[in-house]
Amino acid sequence: MVQDPLLAKNSLQLYQQAERQRRVRLSFWFSITNTLAFIMYFGIDLVPVLTGNQPVTLGYLLTLLGLGLFASISLLGHWLSRQGRSVAAALCILIPIFIIITLFVISWINEHGLDIRAYLGMASYLIMIPLAGLLGNLILMFITVTLASAATLFIAFVQPFSLATFRSPGMSSVEISNVVTLIVLEWGLAMLMWFALSGYRRTLQELGDIQVQYERAKALDDLKDQFITNVNHELRNPVMAMQGYLDILEMSIDSASHAKIRQLILQAVQTGDSLRNLLTHILDARRLDQGASDFTPEAVRIRPVIDEAISLIDPNEANGIRDLTLSVTPDAMVWGEKTRLLQILTNLLSNAVKYSSPGTPIELVVRPVQEAISQQQKRLIGKTEMRTMIEITVRDHGLGIPPEQIPLLFQRFVRLPRDLASTTIGNGIGLFVCRALAEGMQGKIWVESTGVPGEGSTFFLRLPPPPTEAVPATEPTASVPQPVTLA
Amino acid sequence: MVNSTPITVLIVDDNRTLLSILSEGLVLAGPFRVVMAENGIEGLEVFEREHPDCVIIDVKMPDLDGYQLVLALRGDPASAQTPLIMLTAMTQDHDRLRGMFTGVDLYMLKPVKPRELANAIYTILGRTPDERLQAYKRLALGEDQAP
């Protein structure tokens, strides 16, 4: 099964996958063929023994051993191919063939001399050359052709196994030309295979490129449509509200009291403001698209930002009065930008209240954690194995997120199918922006959820601490559940 | 305002803000008496209690959604003939057709001003059965919906 084109980093991955599948299939058939061929080759010798016409001899046992050995090596080749070790697999399939051909040719020459059929036998090396290319790689193919030509020369000129008919130097011109022809054929075939395979691989890669681009474009198009529908839908309610207030104002302007008129105008203004917030949110994502803005990091105290984020939560979305438990390491600081941190926290808290029922608690924890350094960072930073990061978690007890949909959450424009059908307002931009902001601050953001309603989701945000500040060693003091009145 | 018997209108929408705006607006726009419901199930209950002359239904609601409410109302002989207006933010054609097939008299796209809604209600209530059929056909052919 080819993996999702969108998840492939580039077309090369797709192409390599396709190649691997092809090799596994090929190696399967060739190892079967090999095994059968060995059975036939060795088996012919064994038939007289099996039918009882000849006693068991050492030769018979050796032959049986040879059969077993070669058959298992072939099957090993297939297994290696499935493990992705294509060169090793190709060798397992090719070496027994090579040995068989060589033995056969030598024994033929011993019996019949260097005749046309001996040359034909040596020409069987030609089978190995394309096999090496198809099952292994081009390097293996050239090694094979070198081996094959060396073997051809060796057998033709040296004849090692028959002392009685050890060839004298000085071969006839016919013999020399035959051998040269063979070797030229072998190399010619190798070059042919090389061109064919290169062309084939180039084509495959181009096809892979096209496939990846097409899938990406299609997915983006779908997401765009979904986003437009979503935003379109969400703009209409506030616009209707605003027009409604103004329509009422128009109808009642002569008869209504001043206070009433003022109230209506205020309501229309507020609705206008929320419309603007929605637009700003959308534009944020657009701006992130067009390139990161200047990032000037500084040491940011977390607690004040949390407080401000709480104050920014829209009471209409909060689903009533909510209990928020804060557990913050005193004086915890991160290295980043206050506005970005505020935006992320506002989004996470807002999501937590929006996507969980009234009465369920929300927990926010800030604490230092140790994180293993990636290889890349080790090279830059030094010998330390671990580094300290500040981790902020926001946990709600809502419906949670089905684990298979977690990768979707941080994609642009995406809202989970469940949320699209609900009445909760959202435009799918928030978490995408959060991730971009977090990564812009050299941090990480992710979510864990079992998908079980009631267990909710936990969003993790990790950011680096300020470089020169020592992270406080005090344990986080769990504060008394702090009811945040949001309704 | 004209002294006529009040027209009882049931509005079903999960958005409280819009409910109050439409309610206040309709009352100002004409001899309307407005009753409200926030979801499909509540809508059925209120219908049974108040027997409104016309029902305004929003599509996206939790529990029983707009379409299901329309089907429920059409299925009950007591409400089968009551004019229904569907109010929605969905713009695709298939949503419109769906609304038509479930027996809605008029399909209005948000944003809708209270006065526009009032006019629509007048038009709907003033229709003869024949005109009603014509309106269904116009909906099916995709011609202009708002009166």
XYZ file of C-alpha atoms in Angstrom:
634
model
C 0.000 0.000 0.000
C 1.545 3.273 -1.046
C 1.549 5.766 1.775
C -0.473 8.952 1.682
C 1.224 11.203 -0.869
C 0.736 14.206 1.334
C 2.684 12.599 4.132
C 5.606 11.706 1.879
C 8.248 14.338 2.327
C 8.918 14.419 -1.353
C 8.407 12.420 -4.461
C 11.678 10.595 -3.864
C 10.084 8.816 -0.943
C 7.143 7.745 -3.052
C 9.447 6.563 -5.784
C 11.647 4.649 -3.378
C 8.614 3.004 -1.922
C 7.380 1.969 -5.347
C 10.838 0.651 -6.188
C 10.992 -1.339 -3.008
C 7.657 -2.959 -3.673
C 8.748 -3.867 -7.144
C 11.974 -5.392 -5.887
C 10.200 -7.424 -3.270
C 7.845 -8.808 -5.888
C 10.702 -9.588 -8.250
C 12.831 -11.163 -5.578
C 9.891 -13.317 -4.563
C 9.530 -14.735 -8.055
C 13.231 -15.171 -8.582
C 13.829 -16.886 -5.320
C 11.026 -19.304 -6.140
C 12.455 -19.863 -9.596
C 15.917 -20.333 -8.169
C 14.752 -22.832 -5.627
C 12.957 -24.838 -8.279
C 15.970 -24.669 -10.581
C 18.249 -25.913 -7.827
C 15.884 -28.722 -7.057
C 15.917 -29.699 -10.684
C 19.663 -29.330 -11.079
C 20.533 -31.244 -7.970
C 17.472 -33.366 -8.066
C 18.407 -35.058 -11.318
C 21.456 -36.460 -9.563
C 19.385 -37.585 -6.657
C 16.711 -39.486 -8.557
C 18.706 -42.709 -8.943
C 19.436 -42.700 -5.240
C 15.844 -42.012 -4.297
C 14.544 -44.791 -6.500
C 16.920 -47.125 -4.796
C 19.109 -47.855 -7.779
C 22.187 -46.473 -6.180
C 23.527 -46.552 -2.684
C 23.778 -43.424 -0.605
C 27.200 -42.007 -1.046
C 29.079 -39.053 0.265
C 28.516 -37.419 -3.096
C 24.800 -37.847 -2.666
C 24.875 -36.269 0.749
C 26.959 -33.399 -0.520
C 24.497 -32.916 -3.334
C 21.607 -32.860 -0.888
C 23.484 -30.372 1.243
C 24.119 -28.239 -1.797
C 20.447 -28.264 -2.680
C 19.430 -27.317 0.811
C 22.046 -24.590 0.979
C 21.205 -22.980 -2.311
C 17.477 -23.188 -1.792
C 17.729 -21.563 1.630
C 20.028 -18.831 0.369
C 17.455 -17.998 -2.287
C 14.645 -17.812 0.208
C 16.877 -15.774 2.498
C 17.233 -13.406 -0.403
C 13.511 -12.921 -0.559
C 13.316 -12.325 3.179
C 16.131 -9.766 3.024
C 14.315 -8.020 0.230
C 11.255 -7.622 2.385
C 13.446 -6.126 5.072
C 14.547 -3.526 2.577
C 18.105 -4.872 2.302
C 17.908 -5.033 -1.444
C 21.612 -5.397 -2.245
C 22.077 -8.224 0.214
C 18.943 -9.830 -1.142
C 20.161 -9.549 -4.698
C 23.471 -11.133 -3.717
C 21.682 -14.055 -2.100
C 19.770 -14.682 -5.262
C 22.629 -14.079 -7.659
C 25.523 -15.880 -5.992
C 23.962 -19.348 -6.121
C 23.089 -18.779 -9.781
C 26.641 -17.694 -10.427
C 28.062 -20.752 -8.734
C 25.714 -23.087 -10.538
C 26.442 -21.633 -13.948
C 30.178 -21.728 -13.323
C 30.127 -25.317 -12.087
C 27.961 -26.391 -14.971
C 30.079 -24.736 -17.597
C 33.318 -26.100 -16.143
C 31.991 -29.629 -15.977
C 30.718 -29.337 -19.537
C 34.035 -28.116 -20.755
C 35.747 -30.939 -18.936
C 33.629 -33.442 -20.779
C 33.228 -31.852 -24.123
C 35.839 -29.236 -24.431
C 35.317 -25.614 -25.272
C 32.515 -25.946 -27.769
C 29.600 -23.785 -28.722
C 27.463 -25.069 -25.926
C 30.147 -24.112 -23.426
C 29.932 -20.583 -24.763
C 26.186 -20.711 -24.475
C 26.629 -21.809 -20.916
C 28.892 -18.876 -20.229
C 26.374 -16.663 -21.969
C 24.008 -17.621 -19.147
C 25.888 -15.084 -17.107
C 23.877 -12.600 -19.115
C 20.838 -13.516 -17.018
C 22.532 -12.212 -13.922
C 23.251 -8.772 -15.260
C 19.697 -7.434 -15.610
C 18.752 -9.300 -12.447
C 21.430 -7.456 -10.541
C 20.105 -4.180 -11.883
C 16.485 -4.923 -11.151
C 16.881 -6.605 -7.811
C 19.756 -4.588 -6.436
C 21.184 -1.406 -7.783
C 23.317 -0.193 -10.632
C 26.545 -0.555 -8.710
C 25.755 -4.159 -8.041
C 25.005 -4.571 -11.703
C 28.429 -3.349 -12.716
C 30.072 -5.537 -10.119
C 28.129 -8.441 -11.545
C 29.150 -7.738 -15.097
C 32.782 -7.443 -14.006
C 32.533 -10.766 -12.202
C 30.806 -12.346 -15.160
C 33.446 -11.207 -17.640
C 36.212 -12.263 -15.283
C 34.590 -15.670 -14.903
C 34.230 -15.961 -18.671
C 37.886 -15.207 -19.217
C 38.972 -17.438 -16.397
C 36.973 -20.448 -17.486
C 37.805 -20.047 -21.134
C 41.532 -19.508 -20.740
C 42.506 -21.155 -17.517
C 40.313 -24.219 -17.064
C 41.242 -24.814 -13.457
C 39.346 -27.954 -12.683
C 40.701 -30.248 -15.261
C 44.375 -30.913 -14.944
C 44.224 -33.449 -17.681
C 42.972 -31.045 -20.240
C 44.785 -28.017 -18.946
C 44.742 -25.706 -21.812
C 47.905 -24.680 -23.409
C 48.412 -21.021 -24.009
C 47.719 -20.053 -27.500
C 44.051 -20.335 -28.271
C 42.667 -20.362 -31.734
C 41.444 -17.110 -33.111
C 37.919 -18.476 -33.158
C 38.065 -19.212 -29.469
C 39.480 -15.792 -28.701
C 36.862 -14.027 -30.776
C 34.091 -16.052 -29.123
C 35.255 -15.092 -25.685
C 35.660 -11.458 -26.672
C 32.174 -11.460 -28.186
C 30.755 -12.819 -24.970
C 32.455 -10.223 -22.864
C 31.336 -7.449 -25.195
C 27.786 -8.804 -25.004
C 27.930 -8.814 -21.236
C 29.101 -5.231 -21.069
C 26.730 -4.167 -23.783
C 23.827 -5.587 -21.857
C 25.002 -3.823 -18.737
C 25.119 -0.462 -20.511
C 21.707 -1.077 -22.012
C 20.293 -1.890 -18.606
C 21.932 1.171 -17.171
C 20.288 3.497 -19.662
C 16.957 1.772 -19.416
C 16.927 1.789 -15.627
C 18.082 5.387 -15.369
C 15.363 6.460 -17.712
C 12.819 4.374 -15.866
C 13.847 5.792 -12.547
C 13.705 9.337 -13.833
C 10.224 8.762 -15.162
C 9.097 7.217 -11.895
C 10.453 10.137 -9.972
C 8.734 12.650 -12.222
C 5.494 10.757 -11.854
C 5.979 10.780 -8.125
C 6.583 14.531 -8.222
C 3.420 15.100 -10.170
C 1.406 12.859 -7.923
C 2.568 14.615 -4.790
C 1.918 18.051 -6.233
C -1.488 17.039 -7.457
C -2.526 15.566 -4.149
C -1.267 18.614 -2.314
C -3.095 20.962 -4.620
C -6.281 18.946 -4.331
C -6.078 18.784 -0.569
C -5.403 22.482 -0.345
C -8.330 23.139 -2.620
C -10.610 21.039 -0.454
C -9.384 22.770 2.660
C -9.890 26.129 1.052
C -13.461 25.243 0.162
C -14.101 23.974 3.638
C -12.608 27.122 5.106
C -14.612 29.416 2.877
C -17.798 27.587 3.773
C -16.917 27.757 7.418
C -16.027 31.419 7.513
C -18.924 32.277 5.248
C -21.234 30.580 7.673
C -19.738 32.258 10.687
C -19.756 35.740 9.241
C -23.452 35.599 8.494
C -24.698 35.359 12.077
C -22.860 38.414 13.403
C -23.780 40.410 10.294
C -27.412 39.448 10.779
C -27.216 40.500 14.406
C -25.754 43.855 13.515
C -28.304 44.497 10.771
C -31.015 43.359 13.161
C -30.057 45.903 15.797
C -29.910 48.661 13.210
C -33.243 47.621 11.694
C -34.862 47.746 15.114
C -33.226 51.105 15.713
C -34.635 52.398 12.469
C -38.127 51.187 13.288
C -38.168 52.564 16.796
C -36.066 55.698 16.589
C -39.012 58.030 16.891
C -40.738 56.217 19.700
C -37.973 54.678 21.734
C -36.361 56.191 24.796
C -32.872 57.623 24.621
C -31.574 54.832 26.812
C -33.058 52.224 24.521
C -31.561 53.855 21.441
C -28.206 53.972 23.165
C -28.451 50.314 24.090
C -29.229 49.280 20.527
C -26.339 51.285 19.133
C -24.002 49.765 21.701
C -25.096 46.267 20.808
C -24.556 46.979 17.123
C -21.097 48.330 17.883
C -20.152 45.259 19.923
C -21.263 42.962 17.157
C -19.148 44.976 14.756
C -16.173 44.513 17.066
C -16.581 40.751 17.193
C -16.742 40.719 13.408
C -13.480 42.562 13.309
C -11.918 40.040 15.694
C -12.929 37.253 13.392
C -11.369 38.979 10.429
C -8.190 39.722 12.344
C -7.933 36.082 13.239
C -8.179 35.117 9.607
C -5.683 37.733 8.563
C -3.235 36.532 11.204
C -3.036 33.212 9.495
C -2.531 34.978 6.190
C 0.312 37.045 7.527
C 2.039 33.994 8.939
C 1.815 32.520 5.503
C 3.654 35.348 3.903
C 6.699 34.974 6.036
C 7.623 35.275 9.642
C 7.520 38.692 11.118
C 10.529 39.968 13.010
C 11.036 38.040 16.148
C 12.819 39.795 18.993
C 12.801 37.469 21.969
C 12.950 38.561 25.548
C 12.419 37.063 28.984
C 8.647 36.892 29.494
C 7.013 36.229 32.846
C 4.310 33.647 32.350
C 1.866 34.402 35.154
C 0.814 37.874 33.998
C 0.275 36.569 30.483
C -1.969 33.824 31.805
C -4.017 36.365 33.727
C -4.394 38.526 30.653
C -5.397 35.546 28.509
C -8.110 34.660 31.006
C -9.477 38.176 30.861
C -9.657 38.019 27.078
C -11.928 35.007 26.920
C -15.260 35.877 25.357
C -17.947 35.338 27.995
C -20.422 34.217 25.351
C -18.277 31.289 24.400
C -17.309 30.198 27.879
C -20.315 27.967 28.602
C -20.992 29.420 32.019
C -18.864 29.866 35.080
C -15.829 27.620 34.865
C -13.362 26.409 37.443
C -9.798 26.987 36.405
C -7.021 25.446 38.493
C -3.711 27.210 38.080
C -0.466 25.546 39.040
C 2.373 27.838 38.132
C 6.029 27.605 39.139
C 6.667 30.942 40.767
C 8.509 33.426 38.577
C 8.416 31.036 35.658
C 9.741 32.706 32.552
C 10.164 31.818 28.923
C 12.329 33.171 26.157
C 10.004 34.543 23.528
C 7.534 37.301 22.751
C 4.741 38.302 25.087
C 2.156 38.908 22.346
C 2.772 35.523 20.763
C 2.548 33.725 24.081
C -0.629 35.638 24.865
C -2.162 34.640 21.569
C -1.353 30.970 22.064
C -2.631 30.888 25.638
C -5.805 32.765 24.732
C -6.468 30.302 21.976
C -5.818 27.253 24.154
C -7.936 28.530 27.034
C -10.672 29.640 24.715
C -10.744 26.214 23.094
C -10.794 24.562 26.499
C -13.906 26.438 27.595
C -15.607 26.243 24.227
C -15.182 22.536 23.717
C -16.127 21.350 27.171
C -19.407 21.373 29.004
C -20.417 23.801 31.727
C -19.299 22.644 35.134
C -16.283 20.656 33.953
C -12.971 21.887 35.334
C -9.991 23.166 33.403
C -6.431 22.796 34.612
C -3.473 24.907 33.640
C -0.047 23.792 34.799
C 3.293 25.500 34.263
C 6.457 23.658 35.212
C 10.007 23.019 34.059
C 10.763 19.730 32.329
C 13.891 18.019 31.107
C 14.024 17.255 27.442
C 16.443 15.152 25.457
C 18.360 17.235 22.992
C 18.157 16.297 19.341
C 21.331 15.321 17.505
C 21.248 18.551 15.575
C 21.040 20.671 18.683
C 23.767 18.704 20.399
C 26.171 19.734 17.720
C 25.270 23.334 18.250
C 24.989 23.475 21.998
C 27.513 21.071 23.304
C 27.848 17.886 25.219
C 24.775 18.094 27.451
C 22.253 15.368 26.920
C 19.230 17.112 28.345
C 17.991 20.629 28.533
C 15.365 22.397 30.530
C 12.184 23.592 28.880
C 9.157 25.273 30.342
C 6.021 23.241 29.801
C 2.549 24.750 29.915
C -0.367 22.353 29.807
C -4.034 23.160 29.404
C -6.352 20.300 30.252
C -10.073 20.193 29.739
C -12.610 17.483 30.489
C -14.668 17.732 27.364
C -15.246 15.247 24.617
C -11.598 14.802 23.839
C -10.188 14.243 20.378
C -10.283 10.881 18.566
C -6.593 9.930 18.401
C -6.635 9.335 14.650
C -7.822 12.909 14.104
C -5.109 14.508 16.229
C -2.802 15.150 13.254
C -5.636 17.066 11.590
C -6.018 19.551 14.419
C -2.976 21.637 13.702
C -3.543 21.824 10.003
C -4.775 25.009 8.514
C -8.494 25.502 8.028
C -9.298 22.143 9.511
C -11.960 21.567 12.112
C -12.880 18.122 13.258
C -15.994 16.670 11.619
C -17.650 16.551 14.993
C -17.093 20.228 15.629
C -18.191 21.292 12.168
C -21.570 19.784 12.884
C -21.861 21.407 16.274
C -22.841 24.910 17.115
C -19.468 25.890 18.512
C -17.957 28.749 16.602
C -14.507 28.152 15.227
C -12.730 28.756 11.984
C -10.004 26.159 12.057
C -7.252 28.739 11.993
C -6.422 28.921 15.689
C -4.226 25.903 16.270
C -2.393 26.314 13.008
C -1.459 29.828 14.063
C -0.512 28.576 17.523
C 1.849 26.016 16.107
C 3.494 28.546 13.844
C 3.883 30.946 16.749
C 5.248 28.283 19.080
C 7.745 27.023 16.546
C 8.737 30.585 15.789
C 9.772 30.835 19.429
C 11.798 27.606 19.122
C 9.100 25.784 21.030
C 6.664 22.972 20.448
C 2.966 22.507 20.772
C 1.013 19.281 20.676
C -2.010 17.549 22.139
C -2.741 14.278 23.851
C -6.191 12.849 24.119
C -7.739 9.433 24.531
C -10.847 10.447 22.647
C -12.953 9.289 25.579
C -15.641 11.846 26.472
C -15.025 13.184 29.954
C -11.289 12.604 29.784
C -10.905 15.614 27.549
C -7.699 16.742 25.927
C -4.403 18.035 27.200
C -2.590 20.620 25.137
C 1.145 20.867 25.715
C 3.191 23.948 24.992
C 6.947 23.810 25.524
C 9.119 26.859 25.279
C 12.772 27.493 26.065
C 13.617 29.349 29.243
C 15.646 32.545 29.141
C 19.280 31.606 28.581
C 20.975 33.279 31.538
C 18.247 32.820 34.100
C 18.369 29.820 36.333
C 15.025 28.087 36.448
C 13.659 28.248 40.018
C 14.145 24.986 41.850
C 10.953 25.289 43.871
C 8.200 22.798 43.318
C 5.032 24.119 41.728
C 2.635 25.221 44.442
C -0.826 24.046 43.557
C -3.105 26.963 44.116
C -6.615 26.657 45.501
C -9.063 26.115 42.632
C -9.639 29.575 41.365
C -13.123 30.008 39.983
C -12.935 32.259 36.988
C -16.205 33.958 36.436
C -16.688 34.040 32.739
C -20.452 34.299 32.199
C -49.822 50.074 13.926
C -52.795 48.394 12.315
C -55.179 46.943 14.832
C -55.438 43.386 13.651
C -55.379 40.020 15.294
C -51.813 39.220 16.256
C -49.970 36.685 14.153
C -48.228 34.127 16.333
C -44.777 33.306 15.067
C -42.527 30.572 16.460
C -38.816 31.129 15.923
C -36.479 28.183 16.426
C -32.770 29.040 16.541
C -29.962 28.038 18.892
C -28.434 31.530 18.803
C -29.995 33.483 21.653
C -28.828 36.810 20.368
C -30.558 36.309 17.060
C -33.699 35.011 18.759
C -34.057 38.171 20.814
C -33.256 40.430 17.875
C -35.802 38.784 15.603
C -38.379 38.735 18.352
C -37.991 42.413 19.149
C -37.790 43.315 15.473
C -40.911 41.401 14.461
C -42.950 42.877 17.267
C -41.982 46.341 16.094
C -42.576 45.489 12.431
C -46.112 44.266 12.675
C -48.889 42.645 14.699
C -46.715 39.740 15.648
C -46.611 37.734 18.781
C -43.359 35.859 19.017
C -42.644 32.614 20.846
C -39.178 31.098 20.853
C -37.349 27.791 21.046
C -33.639 27.025 21.095
C -33.604 23.594 19.526
C -35.772 21.246 17.515
C -37.207 19.344 20.438
C -38.140 22.495 22.316
C -39.604 23.735 19.034
C -42.011 20.806 18.865
C -43.068 21.365 22.458
C -43.699 25.054 21.979
C -45.590 24.383 18.746
C -47.957 22.074 20.529
C -48.530 24.595 23.259
C -48.916 27.775 21.198
C -50.130 26.633 17.749
C -48.341 29.427 15.890
C -49.492 30.694 12.501
C -46.001 30.422 11.085
C -42.685 28.860 12.068
C -39.219 30.232 11.357
C -36.576 27.508 11.533
C -32.803 27.686 11.602
C -30.939 24.795 10.015
C -27.988 24.135 12.300
C -29.136 23.205 15.783
C -28.087 20.588 18.313
C -30.231 17.509 19.002
C -32.951 17.812 16.361
C -31.707 19.912 13.470
C -33.784 22.176 11.234
C -34.489 19.606 8.542
C -35.589 17.022 11.036
C -37.876 19.553 12.695
C -39.497 20.340 9.345
C -40.072 16.650 8.700
C -41.531 16.218 12.175
C -43.886 19.157 11.692
C -44.987 18.014 8.252
C -45.575 14.541 9.527
C -48.025 15.653 12.170
C -51.500 16.540 10.812
C -51.775 19.375 13.312
C -48.768 21.129 11.822
C -48.723 19.762 8.272
C -50.238 22.877 6.754
C -48.491 25.487 8.831
C -46.261 27.710 6.710
C -42.581 27.138 7.405
C -39.707 29.441 6.636
C -36.179 28.124 6.774
C -33.466 30.531 7.836
C -29.926 29.473 7.268
C -26.335 30.484 6.671
C -25.775 27.583 4.270
C -25.464 28.671 0.694
C -25.044 25.519 -1.332
C -27.730 24.564 -3.767
C -28.152 21.130 -2.342
C -29.161 22.635 0.975
C -31.821 24.644 -0.752
C -33.175 21.666 -2.588
C -33.132 19.671 0.580
C -35.180 22.336 2.280
C -37.642 22.309 -0.556
C -38.042 18.551 -0.544
C -38.764 18.449 3.152
C -41.670 20.821 2.685
C -40.451 24.267 3.509
C -42.377 27.192 2.042
C -39.536 29.609 1.871
C -35.796 29.356 2.222
C -34.076 32.526 3.335
C -30.374 33.091 3.482
C -28.917 34.870 6.500
C -28.436 37.766 7.078
C -32.119 38.628 7.178
C -33.447 41.827 8.664
C -36.473 41.650 10.942
C -38.550 43.698 8.500
C -37.601 41.464 5.613
C -38.724 38.511 7.667
C -41.986 40.268 8.495
C -42.679 40.820 4.792
C -41.916 37.220 4.047
C -44.376 36.091 6.711
C -47.116 38.325 5.284
C -46.514 36.958 1.825
C -46.544 33.372 2.958
C -49.692 33.721 5.008
C -51.454 35.480 2.151
C -50.909 32.657 -0.299
C -53.639 30.434 -1.632
C -52.857 26.727 -1.865
C -52.367 27.137 -5.585
C -49.888 29.943 -5.094
C -48.164 27.777 -2.550
C -47.675 25.074 -5.108
C -46.296 27.598 -7.547
C -43.852 28.741 -4.934
C -42.652 25.170 -4.400
C -42.035 24.884 -8.098
C -40.123 28.157 -8.165
C -37.961 26.900 -5.336
C -37.284 23.699 -7.208
C -36.243 25.595 -10.318
C -33.911 27.727 -8.275
C -35.607 31.017 -8.962
C -35.622 33.878 -6.554
C -36.673 32.778 -3.106
C -37.248 35.952 -1.151
C -40.641 37.466 -1.899
